[in-house]
Short mmCIF file of C-alpha atoms in Angstrom, two decimals:
data_model
loop_
_atom_site.label_atom_id
_atom_site.label_comp_id
_atom_site.label_asym_id
_atom_site.label_seq_id
_atom_site.Cartn_x
_atom_site.Cartn_y
_atom_site.Cartn_z
CA MET A 122 -20.47 3.51 3.61
CA ALA A 123 -20.43 6.98 2.07
CA SER A 124 -17.38 8.94 0.87
CA ILE A 125 -15.27 11.27 3.07
CA ARG A 126 -16.94 14.29 1.54
CA GLU A 127 -20.43 12.94 1.91
CA LEU A 128 -19.91 11.96 5.49
CA HIS A 129 -18.41 15.40 6.25
CA GLN A 130 -21.46 17.05 4.89
CA GLN A 131 -23.63 14.83 7.15
CA LEU A 132 -21.53 15.78 10.14
CA VAL A 133 -21.54 19.61 9.64
CA LYS A 134 -25.27 19.61 8.98
CA LYS A 135 -25.81 17.54 12.02
CA GLU A 136 -27.65 14.85 10.09
CA ARG A 137 -25.51 12.22 11.78
CA SER A 138 -22.87 12.26 14.60
CA ALA A 139 -19.33 11.00 14.38
CA VAL A 140 -20.23 8.50 17.17
CA GLU A 141 -23.06 7.07 15.01
CA ILE A 142 -20.71 6.69 11.97
CA THR A 143 -18.09 5.18 14.15
CA GLN A 144 -20.64 2.70 15.70
CA GLU A 145 -21.75 1.69 12.17
CA ALA A 146 -18.16 0.87 11.16
CA LEU A 147 -17.52 -1.07 14.41
CA GLU A 148 -20.71 -3.00 13.89
CA ARG A 149 -19.69 -3.95 10.45
CA ILE A 150 -16.28 -5.05 11.48
CA GLN A 151 -17.88 -7.17 14.28
CA ALA A 152 -20.21 -8.70 11.61
CA LEU A 153 -17.65 -9.36 8.92
CA GLU A 154 -14.42 -10.28 10.74
CA PRO A 155 -15.27 -13.94 11.37
CA GLN A 156 -15.05 -14.44 7.71
CA LEU A 157 -12.72 -11.67 6.41
CA HIS A 158 -9.98 -11.37 9.08
CA SER A 159 -8.97 -7.86 7.99
CA PHE A 160 -8.07 -6.57 11.50
CA LEU A 161 -5.61 -7.83 14.00
CA CYS A 162 -6.72 -5.29 16.64
CA VAL A 163 -9.95 -3.37 16.86
CA THR A 164 -9.71 -0.24 18.97
CA ALA A 165 -13.38 0.28 19.71
CA ASP A 166 -13.00 2.46 22.88
CA ARG A 167 -10.37 4.71 21.51
CA ALA A 168 -12.40 5.09 18.30
CA LEU A 169 -15.50 6.13 20.22
CA GLU A 170 -13.50 8.51 22.32
CA GLN A 171 -12.10 10.12 19.18
CA ALA A 172 -15.49 10.34 17.67
CA GLY A 173 -16.90 11.88 20.75
CA ALA A 174 -14.28 14.66 20.71
CA VAL A 175 -15.30 15.44 17.07
CA ASP A 176 -18.97 15.72 18.10
CA ALA A 177 -18.06 17.91 20.96
CA LYS A 178 -16.29 20.31 18.51
CA ILE A 179 -19.27 20.45 16.27
CA ALA A 180 -21.65 21.13 19.18
CA ALA A 181 -19.30 23.98 20.18
CA GLY A 182 -19.66 25.54 16.76
CA GLU A 183 -16.04 24.80 15.86
CA GLU A 184 -15.02 23.98 12.22
CA ILE A 185 -13.84 20.56 11.50
CA GLY A 186 -11.70 19.33 8.68
CA LEU A 187 -12.71 16.71 6.02
CA LEU A 188 -11.15 13.77 7.92
CA ALA A 189 -12.68 14.55 11.33
CA GLY A 190 -14.93 11.70 12.45
CA ILE A 191 -14.00 9.50 9.57
CA PRO A 192 -13.25 5.75 10.35
CA VAL A 193 -9.73 4.80 9.33
CA GLY A 194 -7.83 1.52 9.31
CA ILE A 195 -4.05 1.49 10.05
CA LYS A 196 -1.69 -1.24 8.87
CA ASP A 197 -0.22 -2.91 11.78
CA ASN A 198 3.45 -1.90 10.99
CA MET A 199 2.91 1.67 11.99
CA CYS A 200 3.63 2.53 15.67
CA THR A 201 0.57 3.61 17.71
CA LYS A 202 1.23 4.77 21.19
CA GLY A 203 -0.35 2.49 23.85
CA ILE A 204 -1.81 0.17 21.20
CA PRO A 205 -0.10 -3.19 20.12
CA THR A 206 1.99 -2.90 16.90
CA THR A 207 2.94 -6.57 15.87
CA CYS A 208 3.83 -6.27 12.23
CA ALA A 209 1.81 -9.59 12.20
CA SER A 210 4.86 -11.30 13.72
CA ARG A 211 5.32 -13.53 16.85
CA ILE A 212 8.50 -11.76 17.78
CA LEU A 213 6.50 -8.51 18.37
CA GLU A 214 3.46 -10.15 19.72
CA ASN A 215 3.32 -8.12 22.92
CA PHE A 216 4.98 -4.87 21.77
CA VAL A 217 3.23 -1.79 22.67
CA PRO A 218 4.93 1.30 21.28
CA PRO A 219 5.76 4.21 23.61
CA TYR A 220 5.34 6.67 20.74
CA GLU A 221 3.26 7.49 17.71
CA SER A 222 4.33 7.31 14.04
CA THR A 223 4.17 10.58 12.28
CA ALA A 224 1.49 9.52 9.72
CA THR A 225 -0.96 8.28 12.35
CA GLN A 226 -0.40 11.35 14.56
CA LYS A 227 -1.23 13.55 11.59
CA LEU A 228 -4.42 11.59 11.16
CA ALA A 229 -5.21 11.97 14.83
CA ASP A 230 -4.63 15.67 14.72
CA ALA A 231 -6.97 15.83 11.77
CA GLY A 232 -9.63 14.24 13.89
CA ALA A 233 -9.72 10.95 12.07
CA VAL A 234 -11.06 7.92 14.01
CA MET A 235 -8.80 4.90 14.15
CA VAL A 236 -11.04 1.87 14.28
CA GLY A 237 -8.23 -0.70 14.28
CA LYS A 238 -4.88 -2.09 13.16
CA THR A 239 -5.05 -4.19 9.95
CA ASN A 240 -3.57 -7.56 9.03
CA LEU A 241 -0.39 -7.85 6.78
CA ASP A 242 2.15 -10.27 5.64
CA GLU A 243 4.68 -10.51 8.47
CA PHE A 244 6.98 -7.40 8.41
CA ALA A 245 5.35 -6.50 5.12
CA MET A 246 7.07 -9.49 3.41
CA GLY A 247 4.70 -11.02 1.09
CA SER A 248 2.10 -10.58 -1.69
CA SER A 249 -1.04 -12.28 -0.35
CA THR A 250 -1.29 -11.55 3.41
CA GLU A 251 -0.95 -15.30 3.96
CA ASN A 252 2.36 -14.82 5.76
CA SER A 253 0.77 -13.21 8.87
CA ALA A 254 1.61 -15.17 12.07
CA TYR A 255 -2.01 -14.78 13.24
CA GLN A 256 -4.59 -15.14 10.52
CA VAL A 257 -5.22 -15.13 6.74
CA THR A 258 -7.21 -12.31 5.34
CA ALA A 259 -9.75 -13.13 2.66
CA ASN A 260 -10.80 -11.09 -0.48
CA PRO A 261 -14.15 -9.57 0.01
CA TRP A 262 -15.04 -10.42 -3.63
CA ASP A 263 -14.35 -14.10 -3.08
CA LEU A 264 -13.51 -15.36 0.30
CA SER A 265 -11.63 -18.28 -1.13
CA ARG A 266 -8.98 -15.98 -2.66
CA VAL A 267 -6.30 -13.70 -1.35
CA PRO A 268 -6.65 -9.81 -0.96
CA GLY A 269 -2.98 -9.29 -2.14
CA GLY A 270 -0.22 -8.14 0.14
CA SER A 271 1.41 -7.07 2.08
CA SER A 272 -1.31 -4.47 2.94
CA GLY A 273 -4.10 -6.89 2.33
CA GLY A 274 -5.85 -6.21 5.53
CA SER A 275 -6.15 -2.51 4.72
CA ALA A 276 -7.32 -3.16 1.16
CA ALA A 277 -9.95 -5.65 2.16
CA ALA A 278 -11.25 -3.46 5.00
CA VAL A 279 -11.81 -0.60 2.69
CA ALA A 280 -13.36 -2.71 -0.06
CA ALA A 281 -15.68 -4.39 2.47
CA GLN A 282 -16.50 -0.94 3.86
CA GLU A 283 -15.28 -1.73 7.38
CA CYS A 284 -13.68 1.61 7.30
CA VAL A 285 -13.80 4.59 4.85
CA VAL A 286 -10.12 4.73 4.15
CA ALA A 287 -6.97 2.96 5.34
CA LEU A 288 -3.15 3.48 5.43
CA GLY A 289 -0.87 0.85 3.90
CA SER A 290 2.85 0.69 3.19
CA ASP A 291 4.38 -0.05 -0.19
CA THR A 292 7.92 -1.47 -0.57
CA GLY A 293 7.43 -3.30 -3.87
CA GLY A 294 3.86 -3.07 -4.70
CA SER A 295 2.23 -3.64 -1.22
CA ILE A 296 -0.44 -0.97 -1.63
CA ARG A 297 -1.11 -1.08 -5.34
CA GLN A 298 -1.23 -4.85 -5.86
CA PRO A 299 -3.87 -5.49 -2.99
CA ALA A 300 -5.67 -2.39 -4.29
CA SER A 301 -5.88 -4.18 -7.71
CA PHE A 302 -7.01 -7.44 -6.18
CA CYS A 303 -9.65 -5.81 -3.96
CA GLY A 304 -11.02 -3.32 -6.45
CA VAL A 305 -10.06 -0.07 -4.61
CA VAL A 306 -7.72 2.95 -5.16
CA GLY A 307 -4.23 2.61 -3.70
CA MET A 308 -1.46 5.11 -4.04
CA LYS A 309 2.33 4.82 -3.49
CA PRO A 310 3.65 8.36 -3.15
CA THR A 311 7.06 9.72 -4.17
CA TYR A 312 9.79 8.40 -1.90
CA GLY A 313 10.14 10.80 0.94
CA LEU A 314 6.79 12.69 0.58
CA VAL A 315 5.30 10.83 3.56
CA SER A 316 7.41 10.42 6.81
CA ARG A 317 8.59 6.94 7.63
CA TYR A 318 9.03 7.85 11.23
CA GLY A 319 7.24 5.08 13.25
CA LEU A 320 6.83 2.79 10.30
CA VAL A 321 8.69 -0.54 11.30
CA ALA A 322 11.36 -0.78 8.61
CA TYR A 323 11.53 -3.57 6.01
CA ALA A 324 13.73 -2.12 3.27
CA SER A 325 14.50 1.54 4.21
CA SER A 326 15.28 2.87 0.70
CA LEU A 327 12.00 1.46 -0.74
CA ASP A 328 9.33 1.68 2.09
CA GLN A 329 6.66 4.38 1.69
CA ILE A 330 3.29 4.88 3.54
CA GLY A 331 0.23 5.60 1.35
CA PRO A 332 -3.57 5.77 1.20
CA PHE A 333 -6.33 3.47 0.24
CA GLY A 334 -9.82 4.61 -0.63
CA ASN A 335 -12.89 3.55 -2.47
CA THR A 336 -12.60 6.60 -4.68
CA VAL A 337 -9.74 8.67 -6.01
CA GLU A 338 -10.94 11.73 -4.14
CA ASP A 339 -10.97 9.78 -0.82
CA ALA A 340 -7.35 8.60 -1.51
CA ALA A 341 -6.36 12.25 -2.38
CA ILE A 342 -7.82 13.66 0.75
CA LEU A 343 -5.95 11.09 2.92
CA LEU A 344 -2.57 11.63 1.23
CA SER A 345 -2.96 15.47 1.66
CA ALA A 346 -3.34 14.76 5.35
CA ILE A 347 -0.26 12.56 5.97
CA ALA A 348 2.21 14.04 3.47
CA GLY A 349 4.85 16.71 4.45
CA TYR A 350 8.28 17.30 5.79
CA ASP A 351 9.27 15.59 9.08
CA PRO A 352 12.58 16.34 10.73
CA LYS A 353 12.33 13.01 12.48
CA ASP A 354 12.86 11.26 9.12
CA SER A 355 16.12 12.00 7.41
CA THR A 356 14.73 10.91 3.97
CA SER A 357 11.75 13.30 4.31
CA LEU A 358 11.46 15.89 1.47
CA LYS A 359 11.12 19.58 2.12
CA VAL A 360 8.42 20.41 -0.36
CA ALA A 361 5.18 22.24 -0.46
CA ILE A 362 2.14 19.88 -0.28
CA PRO A 363 -0.71 20.78 -2.54
CA ASN A 364 -4.40 20.08 -1.65
CA TYR A 365 -4.64 17.05 -3.87
CA ALA A 366 -8.42 16.84 -3.59
CA ALA A 367 -9.03 20.46 -4.33
CA SER A 368 -7.19 20.17 -7.56
CA LEU A 369 -9.47 17.50 -8.96
CA LYS A 370 -11.35 18.87 -11.92
CA PRO A 371 -14.68 17.39 -12.80
CA ASN A 372 -15.23 16.75 -16.64
CA PHE A 373 -11.51 17.00 -17.10
CA LYS A 374 -10.67 16.68 -20.84
CA PRO A 375 -6.92 17.19 -21.62
CA ARG A 376 -7.49 17.44 -25.44
CA GLY A 377 -3.82 16.80 -26.35
CA GLN A 378 -2.38 18.48 -23.32
CA LEU A 379 -1.73 15.12 -21.56
CA ARG A 380 0.67 12.53 -23.03
CA ILE A 381 0.25 9.02 -21.81
CA GLY A 382 2.82 6.28 -22.41
CA ILE A 383 2.08 2.55 -22.53
CA ILE A 384 5.06 0.62 -21.25
CA LYS A 385 5.33 -2.18 -23.87
CA GLU A 386 7.54 -4.42 -21.75
CA THR A 387 4.61 -4.92 -19.39
CA PHE A 388 2.45 -6.65 -22.18
CA GLY A 389 3.10 -10.14 -23.45
CA GLU A 390 3.97 -13.42 -21.93
CA GLY A 391 2.81 -13.93 -18.36
CA LEU A 392 0.06 -11.36 -18.64
CA ASP A 393 -3.58 -12.73 -18.43
CA SER A 394 -5.47 -12.05 -21.62
CA VAL A 395 -8.55 -10.68 -19.54
CA VAL A 396 -6.26 -8.22 -17.74
CA GLU A 397 -4.61 -7.07 -21.00
CA GLN A 398 -8.03 -6.45 -22.63
CA ALA A 399 -9.23 -4.41 -19.54
CA VAL A 400 -6.07 -2.24 -19.49
CA THR A 401 -6.30 -1.73 -23.27
CA LYS A 402 -9.95 -0.55 -22.92
CA ALA A 403 -8.83 1.72 -20.20
CA VAL A 404 -6.18 3.25 -22.34
CA ASP A 405 -8.84 3.61 -25.21
CA GLN A 406 -11.07 5.43 -22.58
CA LEU A 407 -8.26 7.92 -21.65
CA GLN A 408 -7.72 8.60 -25.34
CA SER A 409 -11.36 9.25 -25.83
CA LEU A 410 -11.05 11.87 -23.16
CA GLY A 411 -8.48 13.73 -25.18
CA ALA A 412 -5.11 12.18 -24.07
CA GLU A 413 -2.35 11.37 -26.53
CA ILE A 414 -1.20 7.85 -26.46
CA HIS A 415 2.33 6.71 -27.07
CA ILE A 416 4.18 3.41 -26.88
CA ILE A 417 7.12 3.73 -24.56
CA SER A 418 10.00 1.32 -23.98
CA CYS A 419 11.62 0.84 -20.57
CA PRO A 420 14.05 -1.82 -21.54
CA ARG A 421 15.39 -2.52 -17.98
CA PHE A 422 11.87 -2.86 -16.53
CA ARG A 423 12.00 -6.64 -16.48
CA TYR A 424 15.15 -6.52 -14.33
CA GLY A 425 13.25 -4.85 -11.58
CA LEU A 426 12.18 -8.16 -9.95
CA PRO A 427 15.69 -9.79 -9.59
CA THR A 428 17.21 -6.29 -8.57
CA TYR A 429 14.45 -5.90 -5.83
CA TYR A 430 14.98 -9.41 -4.47
CA ILE A 431 18.72 -8.59 -3.79
CA ILE A 432 18.22 -5.00 -2.49
CA ALA A 433 15.21 -5.44 -0.29
CA PRO A 434 16.34 -8.68 1.50
CA SER A 435 19.75 -7.09 2.05
CA GLU A 436 18.17 -4.02 3.82
CA ALA A 437 15.79 -6.38 5.72
CA SER A 438 18.62 -8.45 7.07
CA ALA A 439 20.15 -5.26 8.47
CA ASN A 440 16.82 -3.82 9.74
CA LEU A 441 15.68 -7.09 11.39
CA ALA A 442 18.88 -7.78 13.24
CA ARG A 443 17.48 -5.67 16.10
CA TYR A 444 14.96 -8.45 17.02
CA ASP A 445 17.17 -10.60 19.10
CA GLY A 446 15.29 -11.01 22.33
CA VAL A 447 17.34 -8.47 24.20
CA LYS A 448 15.69 -5.04 23.86
CA TYR A 449 11.89 -5.70 23.32
CA GLY A 450 9.55 -8.28 21.81
CA TYR A 451 9.53 -12.03 22.28
CA ARG A 452 12.43 -13.82 24.05
CA ALA A 453 12.87 -17.58 23.93
CA PRO A 454 12.31 -18.96 27.47
CA ASP A 455 14.50 -21.92 27.32
CA ALA A 456 17.95 -20.34 26.30
CA ASP A 457 20.93 -21.05 28.59
CA ASN A 458 23.43 -18.62 26.99
CA LEU A 459 23.40 -15.47 24.91
CA LEU A 460 24.02 -17.19 21.60
CA SER A 461 21.12 -19.64 22.13
CA MET A 462 18.85 -16.91 23.22
CA TYR A 463 19.57 -15.09 19.92
CA THR A 464 19.04 -18.23 17.70
CA ARG A 465 16.04 -19.62 19.59
CA THR A 466 14.34 -16.23 19.73
CA ARG A 467 14.65 -15.57 16.07
CA ALA A 468 13.83 -19.17 15.20
CA ALA A 469 10.61 -19.13 17.10
CA GLY A 470 9.68 -15.52 16.46
CA PHE A 471 10.09 -15.14 12.60
CA GLY A 472 8.00 -16.91 10.07
CA THR A 473 9.31 -18.85 7.00
CA GLU A 474 9.21 -15.92 4.52
CA VAL A 475 10.92 -13.50 6.85
CA LYS A 476 13.73 -16.14 7.54
CA ARG A 477 14.10 -16.71 3.80
CA ARG A 478 14.62 -12.97 2.98
CA ILE A 479 16.90 -12.49 5.93
CA MET A 480 19.09 -15.37 4.63
CA ILE A 481 19.13 -14.15 1.09
CA GLY A 482 20.03 -10.61 2.25
CA THR A 483 22.77 -11.76 4.54
CA TYR A 484 24.28 -13.90 1.77
CA ALA A 485 24.18 -11.04 -0.61
CA LEU A 486 25.94 -8.73 1.72
CA SER A 487 28.60 -11.23 2.94
CA ALA A 488 32.27 -10.94 2.14
CA GLY A 489 33.05 -12.04 -1.44
CA TYR A 490 29.51 -11.60 -2.59
CA TYR A 491 28.72 -7.89 -1.93
CA ASP A 492 30.20 -6.86 -5.26
CA ALA A 493 28.75 -9.68 -7.21
CA TYR A 494 25.11 -9.20 -5.97
CA TYR A 495 24.30 -6.06 -3.93
CA LEU A 496 26.60 -3.59 -5.76
CA LYS A 497 25.48 -4.87 -9.13
CA ALA A 498 21.82 -4.69 -8.13
CA GLN A 499 22.25 -1.08 -7.08
CA LYS A 500 23.82 -0.37 -10.65
CA VAL A 501 20.88 -1.89 -12.30
CA ARG A 502 18.55 0.14 -10.05
CA THR A 503 20.15 3.28 -11.53
CA LEU A 504 19.55 1.99 -15.05
CA ILE A 505 15.93 1.40 -14.32
CA LYS A 506 15.62 4.94 -12.89
CA GLN A 507 17.31 6.38 -16.02
CA ASP A 508 14.83 4.33 -18.17
CA PHE A 509 11.98 6.13 -16.36
CA GLU A 510 13.61 9.60 -16.61
CA LYS A 511 13.92 9.03 -20.43
CA ALA A 512 10.35 7.98 -20.61
CA PHE A 513 9.16 11.12 -18.73
CA GLY A 514 11.00 13.22 -21.30
CA ALA A 515 8.45 12.01 -23.83
CA VAL A 516 5.26 11.66 -21.82
CA ASP A 517 3.56 12.86 -18.70
CA VAL A 518 2.12 9.63 -17.27
CA LEU A 519 2.94 5.95 -17.80
CA VAL A 520 0.30 3.18 -17.88
CA CYS A 521 0.54 -0.52 -17.35
CA PRO A 522 -1.41 -3.34 -15.59
CA THR A 523 -0.95 -3.29 -11.78
CA SER A 524 -0.77 -7.04 -11.55
CA PRO A 525 -0.37 -9.73 -14.28
CA THR A 526 -3.48 -11.57 -12.92
CA THR A 527 -6.48 -11.12 -10.77
CA ALA A 528 -6.64 -12.36 -7.22
CA PHE A 529 -5.51 -16.00 -6.94
CA LYS A 530 -6.79 -18.81 -4.54
CA ALA A 531 -5.57 -18.90 -1.00
CA GLY A 532 -2.82 -21.57 -0.70
CA GLU A 533 -2.24 -21.54 -4.42
CA LYS A 534 1.27 -20.07 -4.39
CA THR A 535 2.42 -20.52 -0.79
CA THR A 536 4.72 -23.58 -1.69
CA ASP A 537 6.16 -21.74 -4.71
CA PRO A 538 7.85 -18.43 -3.63
CA LEU A 539 9.05 -17.56 -7.08
CA SER A 540 5.56 -17.70 -8.44
CA MET A 541 4.38 -15.50 -5.54
CA TYR A 542 7.20 -12.97 -6.27
CA LEU A 543 6.10 -12.61 -9.86
CA THR A 544 2.72 -10.98 -8.82
CA ASP A 545 4.76 -7.85 -8.01
CA LEU A 546 6.38 -7.76 -11.51
CA MET A 547 4.56 -4.58 -12.60
CA THR A 548 4.86 -2.61 -9.37
CA ILE A 549 8.55 -3.13 -8.09
CA PRO A 550 10.43 -0.94 -10.75
CA VAL A 551 8.43 2.14 -9.42
CA ASN A 552 9.75 1.64 -5.90
CA LEU A 553 13.35 1.15 -7.19
CA ALA A 554 13.04 4.59 -8.94
CA GLY A 555 11.17 6.31 -6.03
CA LEU A 556 8.37 7.37 -8.21
CA PRO A 557 4.57 7.93 -7.37
CA SER A 558 2.14 5.36 -8.69
CA LEU A 559 -1.57 4.57 -8.28
CA SER A 560 -3.73 1.61 -8.93
CA LEU A 561 -7.50 2.03 -9.63
CA PRO A 562 -10.24 -0.42 -10.83
CA CYS A 563 -10.61 -0.71 -14.57
CA GLY A 564 -12.70 -3.82 -15.10
CA PHE A 565 -13.63 -7.36 -13.75
CA ASP A 566 -12.78 -10.81 -15.01
CA GLU A 567 -15.28 -13.65 -15.75
CA GLN A 568 -15.27 -14.68 -12.09
CA GLY A 569 -16.19 -11.12 -11.08
CA LEU A 570 -12.82 -10.35 -9.61
CA PRO A 571 -11.44 -6.78 -10.00
CA ILE A 572 -8.63 -5.70 -12.37
CA GLY A 573 -6.26 -2.84 -11.54
CA LEU A 574 -4.86 -0.11 -13.85
CA GLN A 575 -1.55 1.22 -12.76
CA LEU A 576 -0.64 4.97 -13.44
CA ILE A 577 2.91 6.01 -12.90
CA GLY A 578 3.98 9.67 -12.53
CA ASN A 579 7.07 11.63 -12.43
CA VAL A 580 8.65 12.58 -9.08
CA LEU A 581 6.28 14.55 -6.96
CA ARG A 582 3.49 14.57 -9.67
CA GLU A 583 0.85 12.97 -7.40
CA ASP A 584 -1.43 15.84 -8.39
CA GLN A 585 -1.30 14.82 -12.03
CA LEU A 586 -1.77 11.07 -11.25
CA PHE A 587 -4.86 11.92 -9.17
CA GLN A 588 -6.32 14.18 -11.88
CA VAL A 589 -5.85 11.44 -14.57
CA ALA A 590 -7.22 8.75 -12.37
CA TYR A 591 -10.19 11.01 -11.49
CA ALA A 592 -10.95 11.77 -14.95
CA TYR A 593 -11.00 8.07 -15.81
CA GLU A 594 -13.02 7.16 -12.65
CA GLN A 595 -15.72 9.72 -13.51
CA SER A 596 -16.02 8.43 -17.00
CA THR A 597 -16.59 4.79 -15.92
CA SER A 598 -18.63 2.99 -13.27
CA TRP A 599 -16.15 0.30 -11.99
CA HIS A 600 -15.72 2.10 -8.68
CA LEU A 601 -19.44 1.90 -8.01
CA ARG A 602 -19.45 -1.91 -7.91
CA LYS A 603 -19.11 -3.30 -4.42
CA PRO A 604 -18.50 -6.81 -3.16
CA GLN A 605 -21.57 -8.61 -1.88
CA ILE A 606 -20.35 -9.65 1.61
CA SER A 607 -22.55 -9.31 4.68
#
């Protein structure tokens, strides 16, 4: 499937209609879903209706934006009015929201065509999309491997060209890690840049909606559409939103004007040698374009993982308390009193990983343990943020691998939660500091699996991240390789 800009040109020149483009995406979804399982819900009727509205505008001579008529996938933890939003959980199996999330509403206003809701780890808790209550998504590059998580459905759908772009959410790496595993571009914006209104909460101080695309420009176009202040979200930032795609300069050569820092703590034990080699070559490529390369130390980087797995479950235990069988969602049918309704509903409605994190969080917040665990984790979070602030006093952009490994086999880590958690080692500190970060392809291993390069920017410097990523992308050909799935 072509890029957003290419499809836009085809539409305005009337070479193709939005209905034709949408039909092509729906046919590809129908052909691939039996083996890929990227989508939990395909919204064909609504998609064709939205596409028809775009065609009507073109026929009437009205101007259309870049996203008009473009097939988009939406992670199924963003509320869509009149369409099921399950968070891949049995407890929300029949939940149909009465309202629209701000991010999806902005896409609808831009004329984007929603082709369906994508699979995820239940309530966005996981790193492989194996924790969905409904299905396990496969990696388009190797169907025996995972696509990463928790936004694995969105990443796989974009990589397999079931849609042009997609939305995911990132709490500890849930956009960037699957982007790395699936060989696409994934961006976690600055915390507060994109409204969280209508995003079903996992860990409120960490969650952030962001874009997936096959190219840097596609991701930039999508972020420009969804970013911006929203009075419905108390954490939303009142800042001007630049046109990220318009600021991308072809043949960008910084010639000493750009300082890139390699986070030394992200190299060494636990990092696959093939990943290290690919990231090192990517840094060499950036240097050849004229960037200054520096070695930077973020000494508390390695504490990100234990800090996250106290803070995130603690927030999750509070956020998920609302799913009790009273207000909405699943209710256990065999309860004979209020307490048994609560316990049986939550026992049957939540999966193993969600229960594990609720129990960890409840324990960390309990009397006698709050100071020892949660409060201490928040102090370490501040130290991690200070390390980044110091680093950005010396460089403009930080570089490290997105994930220590390429995509692993389905079922390989399901019985070892700690091993699964380690796959987010490189991405978690960024969420704790609220910074923007982007993953893009920088190579392949000997099995033909994609490797991701992570770029980390200072607060609200998405424009700079996109420019550096675009310069690297245009000087290489990794983004042109596509999985052979049909």
